[in-house]
Structures are given as C-alpha cells and as structure tokens.
Amino acid sequence: MTDQPQILSDLGLYSPPLAVRGMIELDKAAFTQTVKVPAIHVPTNVLNKVVKSLKKVVLQRPGIKRVLEVNNKDESSTCEHRLVLLDPSSITSTDSFGNEEAAALKAFGVPQEIQRYELKLTYENLKSDEILRAVLPEGQDVTSGFSRVGHIAHMNLRDHQIPFGKLIGQVIMDKNPGITCVVNKTNTIDSTYRNFQMEVLAGEDNMVAKVRENGMFYEFDFSRVYWNPRLSTEHERIVSFLQRGDIVIDVFAGVGPFAIPAARRGCNILANDLNPESFRWLQHNGKLNKVDKKITSFNMDGRDFIRGPVKERLPALMKGSQKIHVVMNLPALALEFLDAFRDLLEPDQSVSCQDNLPQVHCYGFSKEEDPQRDIVERAGASLRNSLEGQCSVHMVRNVSPNKEMMCVSFTLPKEVLYTQHTQDRDSSEEPCPKKQKCEEQTD
C-alpha cells in the first residue's frame, strides 16, 4: 500500500496498489489507498438543483458519499457550502463540463473552479471487475460474470483463473447481496442426467436452491439436476402458445420449467425425465405450486417414454379437440430422439384424428454458418421426412461465439407417425398395449 495520493486513470477506473497483483488469498486491507478526485464547491441553497444538473458527471462509487460537508473558510459569507465529488473519467479540468452542465452552474451562480479532494478508497468501494483486474495476471481475461440460481452464483472459470478461484468466489459473494454460495463447473455437462460436477469456491456448501421464474416457484439440488436461468424467456414463450385443456408431453422435463407453468395454465401434462433427482424435484415442484393433479410424471429414458406411455395414450388424445404439444428440450441430443415417433401408431388408429396431430417443439445446438437450415435438415433426417416449408425455427440464444441454441416447431407428419398411410375408414382398434409404470401425482 502506498501513502501517496494517486490521481485516477483517464478511464475513471480505480487502480488498486500494484502489490495485490497475483494475490491468491484475499487481503481486503491491501486494497486501501488514497486517491485524488475532482470536486466543486456548491452553496447549500442550490445544492439539490446543482447535483441534479450534474447527474452525468458526479462521482458514483459504492459506499462513498458524493456530497460532503466542509468548513467554510470565508467567515464573512452567510451562505454555507457543500463539496460535490465529480467523476474523474468525465471531469479533469474546468473545461471538461459540457454545455448543459456549464449553463446550469452559471445559472445557479456556482464558479467552475475545480479542486482536488483526497479520498480514502477501500476494498468496499471497488467493483468486482476492478478487483479481479488488479489481481489476475496482466493481459489475461477477467470474468466477474455468473449465472444466479437462488442464493448460488454459478461460474465457468477458465484455466488461468482456476488458481484464483477461491478469491474470485469471495469477491463475487462480497459484491452481490443475497449470494451465499459461489460454485465453479469442474467438467462438461453429463449427457445422461444433464448435471455438472461443481466445486464450492466460497460460502456455504448448500446446493438446494429456491428460485422464482415467471411467477412459479422451484426448489432443487442444483448440483444434481439441470437448471439454466437463461432459458426463462424461452419457457415463457412456449407456455404462451398453450390454451386451457391442451395436452403437453414434456419428454425431458427436468424439474418442471415447462410442465409447471403449463399446468398452472390449465393444461394436462405428461412429464418425463431420466434423472431420478429431476423426477423427484419435478414431483415436489408440482405440489409446491399446487398443480400436481395436472401432472403425470415418469422416470424413463426419453425414447422409451415415447414408445411406451406416449404411444399408449396418444390415439385417445388425438380423438379429442385439445391441442397436443410435445416439448423436447435436450438440445445436445433431442433431435436424435425424433426417430422414436417413426411408425409409432398403427394405420387403424388414425381414424377420427386427421386434424389433431401433435405439435412438436424440439431443441438443438448448431455450430453451422446457417444454424436454421442445419436444425431443419437434422430434424428431417431423424424423422426420415423433409420438414422444408413445414416448420418454423426460433433462435433461442447464443451459447458461445459459434454455437446457437435453436427450436424447430412443426406438426408431426402422418407419414412419420403411422406405419403406413391409409384412407381405410375401418374404425376397429387394436387392444391397448400393456400400461407402463408411472407416478400419478396425488394429494
């Protein structure tokens, strides 16, 4: 730490002492220093008006008052003054004021006389990215971004940041009220259960998160299930299509971000997930939101779910007037599961359901230059039926610089669904297949 005042950089970023570079264990006291900031004297009788006029250039820094009391040196003056601290990135001299600020100062009789005020700056006054930029090796990427899941901050640290992981975690927790646990993903997502191995960087080792999304409440063990807060808008988009009484078949339901709000909307849900933990929390969240009677849940492989419970129920559902929506949100693999719908039903099961074919919403990742075309072609290949001109594609989000998450929506073609297409009007039906074991939600 240096005892000499340091003038702030032209960027207005506070440069902590050089001694903190490479710090592994967080020493908050090491960030304390004295800096000089520009300031202006303002009479108290026009103080509020002047501060409002200078709102673009006043100092805004966590934990620091921008208006200070000062001793009036001119005892003959009957007007008290306050010292208003200014942003050094905006004001460096009397000529730095813009036309609007200069006109306001003149109108209120405030001289454009800048003085330097020595300000004690501590760890509490710094922003997280400023601290991390000072600590991490110079020239390396600095991250203070994270996904928030309830009380948990989830980070994806890069290799050069790993040695500073615990310090980064503590800074994130200090600078974000309500965060009591910071974790880092230690490997790629498990393709079977869609969960990550996580390392606790800072705070309590409590992975059970409580989240509110689109008016619904969810609880789950974040370390054992899949949850992505960046998909909130997509969950809402799909649910907005639904009407009371519709049928929703959620093949990869997770803890219920599609199923729960759809049930609240008055839909009847068949929800499935292979992960036993997701299945358990799906049931819990149904009860938590008082929609459990609307949800029939399954703990099966997605393909087995389609070829079993869905196949068993689909003919009867298609004879009704309710629309049927199939949601397949497993973007790494869902397109490959579309083949489970091929030849799912017998020809005589098509009677009286010509106009009520399921609407499918299937998600996928693409790294191609034309991700929309890529998703449509891959979906068609899995179905062995072209979807060109028969579907819509929605760009969900940019996952990385060359990776997009897309959703392709289409009506499931009859040529795919039935073993053969026939105009025979024979209404005979074959016996129902053996019922699959499932969990019916009860009080």
Coordinates of C-alpha atoms in Angstrom, one line a residue:
M1 CA 0.0 0.0 0.0
T2 CA 1.3 3.5 -0.8
D3 CA 0.8 6.6 1.4
Q4 CA 1.0 8.9 -1.6
P5 CA -2.2 10.1 -3.3
Q6 CA -2.7 8.7 -6.7
I7 CA -4.6 10.5 -9.5
L8 CA -7.2 8.3 -11.1
S9 CA -6.7 7.0 -14.6
D10 CA -8.3 8.6 -17.6
L11 CA -10.7 5.7 -17.8
G12 CA -12.0 6.6 -14.3
L13 CA -11.1 3.1 -13.1
Y14 CA -9.5 3.0 -9.6
S15 CA -6.2 1.2 -9.9
P16 CA -5.5 -0.8 -6.7
P17 CA -1.9 -0.9 -5.4
L18 CA 0.5 -3.0 -7.6
A19 CA 1.2 -5.2 -4.6
V20 CA -2.2 -7.0 -5.0
R21 CA -1.2 -8.4 -8.4
G22 CA -1.1 -12.2 -8.1
M23 CA -2.9 -12.3 -4.7
I24 CA -4.3 -15.8 -4.0
E25 CA -5.7 -15.3 -0.5
L26 CA -8.0 -12.3 -0.3
D27 CA -6.5 -9.5 1.8
K28 CA -9.0 -6.7 1.8
A29 CA -6.8 -4.2 3.7
A30 CA -4.2 -4.4 0.9
F31 CA -6.6 -2.5 -1.4
T32 CA -6.8 0.6 0.7
Q33 CA -5.2 3.7 -0.8
T34 CA -5.7 7.4 -1.1
V35 CA -6.6 8.9 -4.4
K36 CA -7.4 12.4 -5.7
V37 CA -10.8 13.2 -7.2
P38 CA -12.1 16.4 -8.7
A39 CA -14.6 18.4 -6.7
I40 CA -16.6 21.6 -6.8
H41 CA -18.0 23.9 -4.0
V42 CA -21.8 24.4 -4.2
P43 CA -24.0 26.6 -2.0
T44 CA -26.4 24.6 0.1
N45 CA -29.4 26.7 -1.0
V46 CA -29.0 25.4 -4.6
L47 CA -27.3 22.0 -3.8
N48 CA -30.1 19.7 -4.9
K49 CA -30.7 21.5 -8.2
V50 CA -27.0 21.6 -9.0
V51 CA -26.5 17.9 -8.2
K52 CA -29.4 17.0 -10.4
S53 CA -28.0 19.1 -13.2
L54 CA -24.6 17.4 -12.8
K55 CA -26.0 13.9 -12.5
K56 CA -24.0 12.7 -15.5
V57 CA -20.7 13.8 -14.1
V58 CA -21.0 13.4 -10.3
L59 CA -19.0 10.6 -8.6
Q60 CA -20.8 7.3 -8.3
R61 CA -18.9 4.8 -6.3
P62 CA -20.1 2.1 -3.8
G63 CA -20.1 3.2 -0.2
I64 CA -18.9 6.8 -1.0
K65 CA -20.9 9.9 -0.4
R66 CA -20.8 12.2 -3.3
V67 CA -21.7 15.3 -1.2
L68 CA -19.5 16.2 1.7
E69 CA -19.7 18.8 4.5
V70 CA -16.8 21.3 4.5
N71 CA -15.6 24.1 6.8
N72 CA -16.4 27.5 5.3
K73 CA -13.2 29.4 5.2
D74 CA -14.9 32.7 4.3
E75 CA -16.5 33.6 7.6
S76 CA -18.0 36.8 6.1
S77 CA -20.1 34.6 3.8
T78 CA -23.6 34.0 5.0
C79 CA -24.1 31.0 2.6
E80 CA -23.0 27.6 3.6
H81 CA -21.4 25.3 1.0
R82 CA -21.0 21.6 0.3
L83 CA -18.3 19.8 -1.6
V84 CA -19.6 17.8 -4.6
L85 CA -17.3 15.0 -5.8
L86 CA -17.1 14.5 -9.5
D87 CA -16.3 11.6 -11.8
P88 CA -12.6 11.8 -12.9
S89 CA -13.4 10.0 -16.1
S90 CA -15.7 12.9 -17.1
I91 CA -14.2 16.0 -15.4
T92 CA -10.4 16.7 -15.4
S93 CA -10.4 20.5 -15.6
T94 CA -12.8 23.4 -15.7
D95 CA -13.1 23.0 -19.5
S96 CA -14.5 19.4 -19.1
F97 CA -18.0 20.5 -18.3
G98 CA -20.5 20.0 -21.2
N99 CA -22.6 22.9 -22.4
E100 CA -25.6 21.8 -20.3
E101 CA -23.5 21.5 -17.1
A102 CA -21.7 24.8 -17.7
A103 CA -25.0 26.6 -18.3
A104 CA -26.5 25.1 -15.1
L105 CA -23.5 26.2 -13.0
K106 CA -23.7 29.7 -14.4
A107 CA -27.5 29.9 -13.8
F108 CA -27.1 28.9 -10.1
G109 CA -24.1 31.2 -9.6
V110 CA -21.6 28.3 -9.0
P111 CA -18.0 29.1 -10.1
Q112 CA -16.4 26.4 -12.4
E113 CA -13.5 26.1 -10.0
I114 CA -12.2 22.5 -9.7
Q115 CA -10.2 21.4 -6.7
R116 CA -8.7 18.0 -5.8
Y117 CA -10.1 16.2 -2.9
E118 CA -8.1 13.4 -1.2
L119 CA -10.3 10.4 -0.9
K120 CA -9.6 7.2 1.1
L121 CA -10.6 4.3 -1.1
T122 CA -11.0 0.8 0.4
Y123 CA -12.0 -2.7 -0.8
E124 CA -15.6 -1.9 -0.1
N125 CA -15.6 0.9 -2.6
L126 CA -14.3 -1.1 -5.5
K127 CA -16.3 -3.0 -8.1
S128 CA -15.7 -6.8 -8.6
D129 CA -14.2 -6.4 -12.0
E130 CA -11.8 -3.7 -10.8
I131 CA -10.6 -6.0 -8.0
L132 CA -10.2 -9.0 -10.3
R133 CA -8.5 -7.0 -13.0
A134 CA -5.9 -5.9 -10.4
V135 CA -5.3 -9.4 -9.0
L136 CA -5.2 -11.6 -12.1
P137 CA -2.2 -11.7 -14.4
E138 CA -2.0 -8.6 -16.6
G139 CA -3.3 -9.2 -20.0
Q140 CA -5.5 -12.2 -19.1
D141 CA -9.2 -12.3 -19.4
V142 CA -11.1 -11.2 -16.3
T143 CA -14.5 -12.5 -15.5
S144 CA -17.0 -11.3 -12.9
G145 CA -20.0 -12.8 -14.7
F146 CA -22.0 -15.6 -13.4
S147 CA -25.4 -17.3 -13.6
R148 CA -27.5 -16.7 -10.5
V149 CA -29.6 -19.6 -9.2
G150 CA -31.3 -18.6 -6.0
H151 CA -28.5 -18.0 -3.5
I152 CA -26.0 -19.7 -5.7
A153 CA -23.6 -17.9 -8.2
H154 CA -22.5 -20.4 -10.9
M155 CA -19.3 -19.5 -12.7
N156 CA -17.4 -21.1 -15.6
L157 CA -13.7 -20.3 -14.8
R158 CA -11.1 -20.6 -17.5
D159 CA -7.8 -22.4 -16.9
H160 CA -5.8 -19.3 -16.0
Q161 CA -8.4 -18.3 -13.5
I162 CA -8.5 -21.6 -11.6
P163 CA -5.6 -20.7 -9.2
F164 CA -7.5 -17.6 -8.1
G165 CA -10.9 -19.5 -7.8
K166 CA -11.4 -19.0 -4.1
L167 CA -10.5 -15.3 -4.2
I168 CA -12.8 -14.8 -7.2
G169 CA -15.6 -16.6 -5.3
Q170 CA -15.2 -14.5 -2.2
V171 CA -15.2 -11.2 -4.3
I172 CA -18.4 -12.3 -6.1
M173 CA -20.1 -13.1 -2.8
D174 CA -19.0 -9.8 -1.2
K175 CA -20.2 -7.7 -4.1
N176 CA -23.6 -9.3 -4.7
P177 CA -26.1 -9.2 -1.9
G178 CA -28.0 -12.4 -1.4
I179 CA -25.3 -14.6 -2.9
T180 CA -24.2 -17.0 -0.1
C181 CA -22.5 -19.7 -2.2
V182 CA -20.3 -19.5 -5.3
V183 CA -19.5 -22.6 -7.4
N184 CA -17.5 -23.4 -10.4
K185 CA -18.3 -26.1 -13.0
T186 CA -15.4 -28.6 -13.0
N187 CA -16.3 -30.6 -16.1
T188 CA -18.7 -30.6 -19.0
I189 CA -22.3 -31.4 -18.6
D190 CA -23.2 -35.0 -18.1
S191 CA -25.1 -36.1 -21.2
T192 CA -27.1 -38.7 -19.2
Y193 CA -28.5 -36.7 -16.3
R194 CA -27.6 -33.1 -17.5
N195 CA -25.9 -32.1 -14.3
F196 CA -22.4 -30.7 -13.6
Q197 CA -19.7 -31.6 -11.1
M198 CA -19.2 -28.5 -9.0
E199 CA -16.6 -27.1 -6.7
V200 CA -17.6 -24.6 -4.0
L201 CA -15.4 -21.6 -4.3
A202 CA -16.8 -19.6 -1.4
G203 CA -19.6 -19.6 1.1
E204 CA -21.9 -22.3 2.4
D205 CA -22.0 -25.8 0.8
N206 CA -25.7 -25.7 0.3
M207 CA -26.8 -26.7 -3.2
V208 CA -30.6 -26.7 -2.6
A209 CA -31.7 -23.6 -4.5
K210 CA -35.1 -21.8 -4.3
V211 CA -35.9 -20.0 -7.5
R212 CA -38.9 -18.0 -8.8
E213 CA -39.4 -17.9 -12.5
N214 CA -42.3 -16.4 -14.4
G215 CA -44.4 -16.5 -11.3
M216 CA -43.7 -20.1 -10.5
F217 CA -41.6 -21.4 -7.5
Y218 CA -39.0 -24.1 -7.9
E219 CA -36.7 -26.0 -5.5
F220 CA -34.0 -28.4 -6.4
D221 CA -30.5 -29.6 -5.7
F222 CA -28.5 -27.5 -8.3
S223 CA -25.6 -30.0 -8.2
R224 CA -27.7 -32.9 -9.2
V225 CA -30.2 -31.6 -11.8
Y226 CA -30.2 -29.3 -14.8
W227 CA -31.3 -25.7 -14.5
N228 CA -30.4 -22.8 -16.7
P229 CA -31.8 -19.3 -15.7
R230 CA -31.0 -18.0 -19.3
L231 CA -34.0 -20.1 -20.6
S232 CA -36.6 -18.2 -18.6
T233 CA -37.8 -16.3 -21.7
E234 CA -38.0 -19.5 -23.8
H235 CA -40.1 -21.2 -21.1
E236 CA -42.5 -18.3 -21.2
R237 CA -42.6 -18.2 -25.0
I238 CA -43.7 -21.9 -25.3
V239 CA -46.2 -21.6 -22.5
S240 CA -47.8 -18.6 -24.2
F241 CA -48.9 -20.9 -27.0
L242 CA -50.9 -23.1 -24.7
Q243 CA -54.6 -22.9 -24.0
R244 CA -56.6 -24.4 -21.1
G245 CA -57.2 -28.1 -21.7
D246 CA -54.3 -28.6 -24.0
I247 CA -52.1 -31.7 -23.6
V248 CA -48.4 -31.1 -23.1
I249 CA -46.0 -34.1 -23.5
D250 CA -42.6 -33.0 -21.9
V251 CA -40.1 -35.6 -22.9
F252 CA -37.1 -34.1 -21.0
A253 CA -39.0 -32.3 -18.3
G254 CA -36.2 -31.7 -15.7
V255 CA -37.6 -30.1 -12.6
G256 CA -40.6 -28.7 -14.4
P257 CA -39.8 -25.3 -16.0
F258 CA -42.2 -26.1 -18.9
A259 CA -44.5 -28.5 -17.1
I260 CA -45.3 -26.4 -14.0
P261 CA -46.4 -23.2 -15.7
A262 CA -48.2 -25.2 -18.4
A263 CA -50.2 -27.0 -15.7
R264 CA -50.9 -23.7 -14.0
R265 CA -52.3 -22.5 -17.3
G266 CA -54.8 -25.4 -17.1
C267 CA -53.1 -27.9 -19.4
N268 CA -52.8 -31.6 -18.7
I269 CA -49.2 -32.8 -18.5
L270 CA -47.3 -36.0 -19.2
A271 CA -43.8 -35.1 -17.9
N272 CA -40.7 -37.4 -18.1
D273 CA -37.1 -37.2 -17.1
L274 CA -34.4 -39.9 -16.9
N275 CA -32.6 -38.4 -13.9
P276 CA -34.1 -39.7 -10.7
E277 CA -33.3 -36.5 -8.9
S278 CA -35.0 -34.4 -11.5
F279 CA -38.0 -36.7 -11.3
R280 CA -38.2 -36.3 -7.5
W281 CA -37.9 -32.5 -7.7
L282 CA -40.5 -32.3 -10.5
Q283 CA -43.0 -34.0 -8.2
H284 CA -42.0 -31.7 -5.4
N285 CA -42.4 -28.6 -7.5
G286 CA -45.8 -29.8 -8.7
K287 CA -47.0 -29.9 -5.1
L288 CA -45.2 -26.6 -4.3
N289 CA -47.2 -24.8 -7.0
K290 CA -50.4 -26.8 -6.3
V291 CA -50.6 -28.2 -9.8
D292 CA -49.6 -31.8 -9.0
K293 CA -53.1 -33.1 -10.0
K294 CA -52.5 -31.9 -13.5
I295 CA -49.1 -33.7 -13.9
T296 CA -48.5 -37.4 -14.6
S297 CA -44.8 -37.9 -14.2
F298 CA -42.4 -40.6 -15.4
N299 CA -38.8 -41.6 -14.7
M300 CA -37.7 -43.1 -18.0
D301 CA -35.4 -42.8 -21.0
G302 CA -36.9 -40.3 -23.4
R303 CA -37.2 -42.9 -26.3
D304 CA -38.8 -45.4 -24.0
F305 CA -41.2 -42.8 -22.8
I306 CA -42.3 -42.0 -26.3
R307 CA -42.6 -45.7 -27.4
G308 CA -44.4 -46.6 -24.1
P309 CA -46.7 -44.2 -22.2
V310 CA -47.0 -41.7 -25.1
K311 CA -47.8 -44.4 -27.6
E312 CA -50.4 -45.9 -25.3
R313 CA -52.2 -42.6 -24.7
L314 CA -51.7 -40.8 -28.0
P315 CA -54.6 -42.4 -30.0
A316 CA -57.2 -41.4 -27.4
L317 CA -55.7 -37.9 -27.0
M318 CA -55.8 -37.3 -30.8
K319 CA -59.5 -38.1 -30.9
G320 CA -60.2 -35.1 -28.6
S321 CA -60.3 -31.5 -29.5
Q322 CA -57.5 -30.4 -27.3
K323 CA -54.2 -29.5 -29.0
I324 CA -51.3 -31.7 -28.2
H325 CA -47.8 -30.2 -27.8
V326 CA -44.6 -32.2 -27.5
V327 CA -41.7 -30.4 -25.9
M328 CA -38.2 -31.9 -26.3
N329 CA -35.6 -29.7 -24.5
L330 CA -32.4 -31.7 -24.5
P331 CA -30.5 -29.6 -27.1
A332 CA -27.4 -31.8 -27.2
L333 CA -29.5 -34.9 -28.2
A334 CA -33.2 -34.2 -28.7
L335 CA -33.1 -34.1 -32.5
E336 CA -31.8 -37.7 -32.4
F337 CA -34.8 -38.8 -30.3
L338 CA -37.3 -37.7 -33.0
D339 CA -36.9 -41.1 -34.7
A340 CA -38.9 -42.6 -31.8
F341 CA -42.0 -41.1 -33.4
R342 CA -41.5 -43.1 -36.7
D343 CA -44.1 -45.8 -37.2
L344 CA -45.4 -45.1 -33.6
L345 CA -49.1 -45.9 -34.4
E346 CA -50.9 -48.4 -36.5
P347 CA -53.0 -47.3 -39.5
D348 CA -56.4 -48.0 -38.0
Q349 CA -55.5 -45.7 -35.1
S350 CA -55.7 -42.7 -37.4
V351 CA -59.4 -42.8 -37.6
S352 CA -61.1 -39.5 -36.4
C353 CA -57.9 -37.8 -35.6
Q354 CA -56.8 -36.5 -39.0
D355 CA -56.8 -32.8 -37.8
N356 CA -55.3 -33.2 -34.4
L357 CA -51.7 -34.3 -35.0
P358 CA -49.2 -33.3 -32.2
Q359 CA -47.2 -30.1 -32.5
V360 CA -43.5 -30.7 -31.7
H361 CA -41.1 -28.2 -30.3
C362 CA -37.6 -29.7 -30.4
Y363 CA -34.4 -28.0 -29.4
G364 CA -30.9 -28.4 -30.8
F365 CA -27.4 -26.8 -30.8
S366 CA -25.8 -25.8 -34.1
K367 CA -22.3 -24.6 -35.0
E368 CA -23.0 -24.3 -38.7
E369 CA -22.9 -21.0 -40.6
D370 CA -26.7 -21.4 -41.3
P371 CA -28.0 -22.9 -38.0
Q372 CA -31.6 -22.7 -39.1
R373 CA -31.1 -24.8 -42.1
D374 CA -28.9 -27.2 -40.1
I375 CA -31.6 -27.8 -37.5
V376 CA -34.3 -28.3 -40.1
E377 CA -32.2 -30.8 -42.0
R378 CA -31.1 -32.8 -38.9
A379 CA -34.7 -33.0 -37.7
G380 CA -35.9 -34.1 -41.1
A381 CA -33.1 -36.7 -41.2
S382 CA -34.1 -38.2 -37.9
L383 CA -37.8 -38.3 -38.9
R384 CA -36.9 -39.5 -42.5
N385 CA -39.3 -36.9 -43.7
S386 CA -38.3 -33.5 -45.0
L387 CA -39.6 -30.5 -43.0
E388 CA -38.7 -27.9 -45.6
G389 CA -41.5 -25.4 -45.7
Q390 CA -43.4 -27.3 -43.0
C391 CA -41.8 -25.9 -39.8
S392 CA -40.7 -22.7 -38.1
V393 CA -37.4 -22.1 -36.4
H394 CA -36.7 -19.9 -33.4
M395 CA -33.3 -18.8 -32.3
V396 CA -33.3 -19.3 -28.5
R397 CA -29.9 -17.9 -27.5
N398 CA -26.2 -17.6 -28.4
V399 CA -24.4 -20.2 -26.4
S400 CA -20.9 -19.2 -27.5
P401 CA -19.4 -17.3 -30.4
N402 CA -20.1 -20.1 -32.8
K403 CA -22.8 -22.1 -31.2
E404 CA -26.5 -21.3 -31.3
M405 CA -29.4 -22.9 -29.5
M406 CA -32.4 -23.3 -31.8
C407 CA -36.0 -24.6 -31.5
V408 CA -37.7 -26.2 -34.5
S409 CA -41.5 -26.4 -34.3
F410 CA -43.7 -28.5 -36.6
T411 CA -46.8 -30.7 -36.9
L412 CA -45.8 -34.3 -36.7
P413 CA -46.4 -35.7 -40.2
K414 CA -48.8 -38.5 -40.6
E415 CA -46.3 -40.2 -42.9
V416 CA -44.0 -40.4 -39.9
L417 CA -46.4 -41.3 -37.2
Y418 CA -48.2 -44.2 -38.8
T419 CA -46.7 -47.4 -40.0
Q420 CA -48.5 -46.9 -43.3
H421 CA -50.8 -44.2 -44.6
T422 CA -54.3 -45.4 -45.5
Q423 CA -57.7 -44.0 -46.4
D424 CA -59.5 -47.0 -44.9
R425 CA -62.3 -45.9 -42.7
D426 CA -62.5 -49.1 -40.7
S427 CA -63.0 -47.9 -37.1
S428 CA -61.7 -51.1 -35.4
E429 CA -59.0 -50.5 -32.9
E430 CA -56.3 -52.9 -31.7
P431 CA -56.0 -53.7 -28.0
C432 CA -54.2 -51.1 -25.9
P433 CA -50.6 -52.0 -25.2
K434 CA -49.6 -53.0 -21.7
K435 CA -49.6 -50.0 -19.4
Q436 CA -46.3 -48.5 -18.4
K437 CA -45.4 -47.9 -14.7
C438 CA -45.7 -44.3 -13.8
E439 CA -46.2 -42.0 -10.8
E440 CA -49.6 -40.3 -10.7
Q441 CA -49.5 -37.1 -8.6
T442 CA -51.9 -37.3 -5.7
D443 CA -52.6 -35.2 -2.7

